PDB file of C-alpha atoms in Angstrom:
ATOM      1  CA  MET A   1     245.482 116.012   1.178  1.00 71.00           C
ATOM      2  CA  LEU A   2     242.985 113.977   3.156  1.00 78.00           C
ATOM      3  CA  ARG A   3     244.690 111.352   5.258  1.00 90.00           C
ATOM      4  CA  ARG A   4     242.967 111.102   8.637  1.00 96.00           C
ATOM      5  CA  CYS A   5     239.316 110.093   8.887  1.00 97.00           C
ATOM      6  CA  LEU A   6     236.753 109.800  11.674  1.00 98.00           C
ATOM      7  CA  ILE A   7     233.702 107.619  10.943  1.00 98.00           C
ATOM      8  CA  VAL A   8     230.457 108.232  12.853  1.00 98.00           C
ATOM      9  CA  ASP A   9     227.822 105.502  12.569  1.00 98.00           C
ATOM     10  CA  ASP A  10     225.660 103.592  15.035  1.00 96.00           C
ATOM     11  CA  ASN A  11     226.171 100.248  13.259  1.00 96.00           C
ATOM     12  CA  GLU A  12     229.265  98.437  14.558  1.00 96.00           C
ATOM     13  CA  ARG A  13     229.364  96.070  11.585  1.00 97.00           C
ATOM     14  CA  PHE A  14     229.354  98.967   9.126  1.00 97.00           C
ATOM     15  CA  LEU A  15     232.114 100.723  11.084  1.00 97.00           C
ATOM     16  CA  ALA A  16     234.339  97.647  10.784  1.00 97.00           C
ATOM     17  CA  VAL A  17     233.678  97.171   7.059  1.00 96.00           C
ATOM     18  CA  ALA A  18     234.118 100.882   6.284  1.00 97.00           C
ATOM     19  CA  ARG A  19     237.369 101.057   8.261  1.00 97.00           C
ATOM     20  CA  THR A  20     238.827  98.102   6.369  1.00 97.00           C
ATOM     21  CA  SER A  21     237.756  99.438   2.981  1.00 96.00           C
ATOM     22  CA  LEU A  22     238.944 103.013   3.551  1.00 97.00           C
ATOM     23  CA  GLU A  23     242.277 101.953   5.029  1.00 97.00           C
ATOM     24  CA  ARG A  24     242.871  99.580   2.119  1.00 96.00           C
ATOM     25  CA  ASP A  25     242.383 102.607  -0.154  1.00 93.00           C
ATOM     26  CA  GLY A  26     244.932 104.694   1.782  1.00 93.00           C
ATOM     27  CA  LEU A  27     242.738 106.706   4.147  1.00 95.00           C
ATOM     28  CA  GLU A  28     243.784 106.306   7.798  1.00 96.00           C
ATOM     29  CA  VAL A  29     240.770 105.842  10.073  1.00 98.00           C
ATOM     30  CA  VAL A  30     241.887 107.547  13.285  1.00 98.00           C
ATOM     31  CA  GLY A  31     238.684 106.771  15.148  1.00 98.00           C
ATOM     32  CA  THR A  32     235.064 105.746  15.115  1.00 98.00           C
ATOM     33  CA  ALA A  33     232.076 106.976  17.096  1.00 98.00           C
ATOM     34  CA  SER A  34     228.455 105.929  17.429  1.00 96.00           C
ATOM     35  CA  THR A  35     226.918 108.939  19.217  1.00 96.00           C
ATOM     36  CA  VAL A  36     226.976 112.699  18.787  1.00 97.00           C
ATOM     37  CA  ALA A  37     228.782 113.192  22.111  1.00 97.00           C
ATOM     38  CA  ASP A  38     231.444 110.612  21.281  1.00 97.00           C
ATOM     39  CA  ALA A  39     231.918 112.081  17.796  1.00 98.00           C
ATOM     40  CA  LEU A  40     232.401 115.605  19.137  1.00 98.00           C
ATOM     41  CA  ASP A  41     234.882 114.362  21.738  1.00 98.00           C
ATOM     42  CA  LYS A  42     236.879 112.386  19.190  1.00 98.00           C
ATOM     43  CA  ALA A  43     236.879 115.252  16.684  1.00 98.00           C
ATOM     44  CA  ASP A  44     238.270 117.509  19.436  1.00 97.00           C
ATOM     45  CA  ARG A  45     240.991 115.040  20.396  1.00 97.00           C
ATOM     46  CA  LEU A  46     241.899 113.392  17.092  1.00 97.00           C
ATOM     47  CA  ARG A  47     241.626 116.366  14.693  1.00 96.00           C
ATOM     48  CA  PRO A  48     240.662 114.348  11.594  1.00 97.00           C
ATOM     49  CA  ASP A  49     241.000 115.764   8.078  1.00 95.00           C
ATOM     50  CA  VAL A  50     237.551 114.458   7.138  1.00 97.00           C
ATOM     51  CA  VAL A  51     234.546 113.147   9.080  1.00 98.00           C
ATOM     52  CA  LEU A  52     232.042 110.667   7.654  1.00 98.00           C
ATOM     53  CA  VAL A  53     228.678 111.067   9.393  1.00 98.00           C
ATOM     54  CA  ASP A  54     225.710 108.716   9.104  1.00 98.00           C
ATOM     55  CA  VAL A  55     222.534 110.719   8.548  1.00 97.00           C
ATOM     56  CA  ALA A  56     220.636 108.636  11.130  1.00 93.00           C
ATOM     57  CA  LEU A  57     222.413 107.907  14.407  1.00 93.00           C
ATOM     58  CA  GLY A  58     219.660 106.054  16.239  1.00 87.00           C
ATOM     59  CA  ALA A  59     217.632 108.756  17.973  1.00 91.00           C
ATOM     60  CA  GLU A  60     220.238 111.398  17.057  1.00 92.00           C
ATOM     61  CA  SER A  61     220.667 113.347  13.825  1.00 94.00           C
ATOM     62  CA  GLY A  62     223.740 113.319  11.624  1.00 96.00           C
ATOM     63  CA  PHE A  63     222.633 116.688  10.259  1.00 96.00           C
ATOM     64  CA  ASP A  64     222.714 118.177  13.770  1.00 96.00           C
ATOM     65  CA  LEU A  65     226.125 116.624  14.384  1.00 97.00           C
ATOM     66  CA  THR A  66     227.442 118.100  11.131  1.00 97.00           C
ATOM     67  CA  ARG A  67     226.398 121.599  12.185  1.00 96.00           C
ATOM     68  CA  GLN A  68     227.977 121.137  15.622  1.00 97.00           C
ATOM     69  CA  LEU A  69     231.229 119.828  14.144  1.00 97.00           C
ATOM     70  CA  VAL A  70     231.561 122.821  11.833  1.00 96.00           C
ATOM     71  CA  GLU A  71     230.698 125.271  14.631  1.00 96.00           C
ATOM     72  CA  ARG A  72     233.426 123.777  16.840  1.00 95.00           C
ATOM     73  CA  HIS A  73     235.916 123.180  14.036  1.00 94.00           C
ATOM     74  CA  PRO A  74     235.477 125.695  11.202  1.00 93.00           C
ATOM     75  CA  ASP A  75     238.347 123.977   9.366  1.00 91.00           C
ATOM     76  CA  LEU A  76     236.006 121.006   8.872  1.00 90.00           C
ATOM     77  CA  ARG A  77     233.609 123.099   6.770  1.00 84.00           C
ATOM     78  CA  ALA A  78     233.195 121.192   3.520  1.00 85.00           C
ATOM     79  CA  ARG A  79     235.144 118.268   4.993  1.00 94.00           C
ATOM     80  CA  VAL A  80     232.213 116.497   6.600  1.00 97.00           C
ATOM     81  CA  VAL A  81     230.626 113.883   4.343  1.00 97.00           C
ATOM     82  CA  LEU A  82     227.132 112.604   5.047  1.00 97.00           C
ATOM     83  CA  ILE A  83     226.518 108.881   4.450  1.00 98.00           C
ATOM     84  CA  SER A  84     223.443 106.651   4.487  1.00 96.00           C
ATOM     85  CA  THR A  85     221.997 103.388   3.233  1.00 94.00           C
ATOM     86  CA  ARG A  86     219.197 105.478   1.749  1.00 93.00           C
ATOM     87  CA  ARG A  87     219.645 107.385  -1.488  1.00 89.00           C
ATOM     88  CA  GLU A  88     220.720 111.022  -1.695  1.00 90.00           C
ATOM     89  CA  GLU A  89     217.377 112.145  -3.110  1.00 88.00           C
ATOM     90  CA  ASP A  90     215.699 111.038   0.141  1.00 91.00           C
ATOM     91  CA  TYR A  91     217.615 113.800   1.949  1.00 92.00           C
ATOM     92  CA  ALA A  92     218.270 116.293  -0.862  1.00 92.00           C
ATOM     93  CA  ASP A  93     216.744 119.335   0.875  1.00 94.00           C
ATOM     94  CA  LEU A  94     218.525 118.666   4.175  1.00 94.00           C
ATOM     95  CA  ILE A  95     221.839 118.000   2.434  1.00 92.00           C
ATOM     96  CA  ALA A  96     221.553 121.282   0.537  1.00 93.00           C
ATOM     97  CA  LEU A  97     221.078 123.187   3.812  1.00 94.00           C
ATOM     98  CA  SER A  98     223.918 121.365   5.553  1.00 94.00           C
ATOM     99  CA  PRO A  99     227.519 122.623   5.785  1.00 94.00           C
ATOM    100  CA  ALA A 100     228.641 119.145   4.680  1.00 94.00           C
ATOM    101  CA  ALA A 101     230.710 118.670   1.533  1.00 93.00           C
ATOM    102  CA  GLY A 102     227.939 116.426   0.304  1.00 93.00           C
ATOM    103  CA  PHE A 103     226.641 112.889   0.425  1.00 96.00           C
ATOM    104  CA  VAL A 104     227.941 109.420  -0.411  1.00 96.00           C
ATOM    105  CA  TRP A 105     225.637 106.412  -0.521  1.00 96.00           C
ATOM    106  CA  LYS A 106     227.115 103.729   1.758  1.00 96.00           C
ATOM    107  CA  ALA A 107     227.089 101.159  -1.051  1.00 95.00           C
ATOM    108  CA  GLN A 108     229.470 103.430  -2.997  1.00 95.00           C
ATOM    109  CA  LEU A 109     231.666 104.542  -0.100  1.00 96.00           C
ATOM    110  CA  SER A 110     235.379 104.543  -0.913  1.00 96.00           C
ATOM    111  CA  ALA A 111     238.384 106.703  -0.148  1.00 95.00           C
ATOM    112  CA  GLY A 112     238.290 107.875  -3.759  1.00 94.00           C
ATOM    113  CA  ALA A 113     234.637 108.928  -3.528  1.00 95.00           C
ATOM    114  CA  VAL A 114     235.333 110.863  -0.319  1.00 95.00           C
ATOM    115  CA  ARG A 115     238.414 112.584  -1.737  1.00 93.00           C
ATOM    116  CA  GLU A 116     236.613 113.478  -4.969  1.00 92.00           C
ATOM    117  CA  LEU A 117     233.639 114.950  -3.121  1.00 91.00           C
ATOM    118  CA  VAL A 118     235.759 117.007  -0.732  1.00 90.00           C
ATOM    119  CA  ALA A 119     238.117 118.167  -3.502  1.00 88.00           C
ATOM    120  CA  GLY A 120     235.165 119.589  -5.387  1.00 79.00           C
ATOM    121  CA  ARG A 121     234.292 121.967  -2.536  1.00 59.00           C
ATOM    122  CA  PRO A 122     235.969 125.272  -1.604  1.00 48.00           C
TER     123      PRO A 122
END
């Protein structure tokens, strides 16, 4: 069961709102990060069950971070969820090539949506 979550996003306001929403729905947010380096460090130290990764991290790529997370932590394969304010179809090809469980539009982000997406993957 997914209990511990790391959120990676370069928008501090979104991080605060997402943390509140996810924790209200029973998902413990064990940490947040705003850069690839910080995310990798926190994933190493905190060992989350699921990682939410913004597709666009300023000048950095959430797709690159997803690949690095799975290389370092094979147990996170299919437990990284890509998120964005843009729609899934804008990134469909990149999402399909990614080791992520899939994509959740930020406007629809909830603990239930994350659990459902991850549960549907091997």
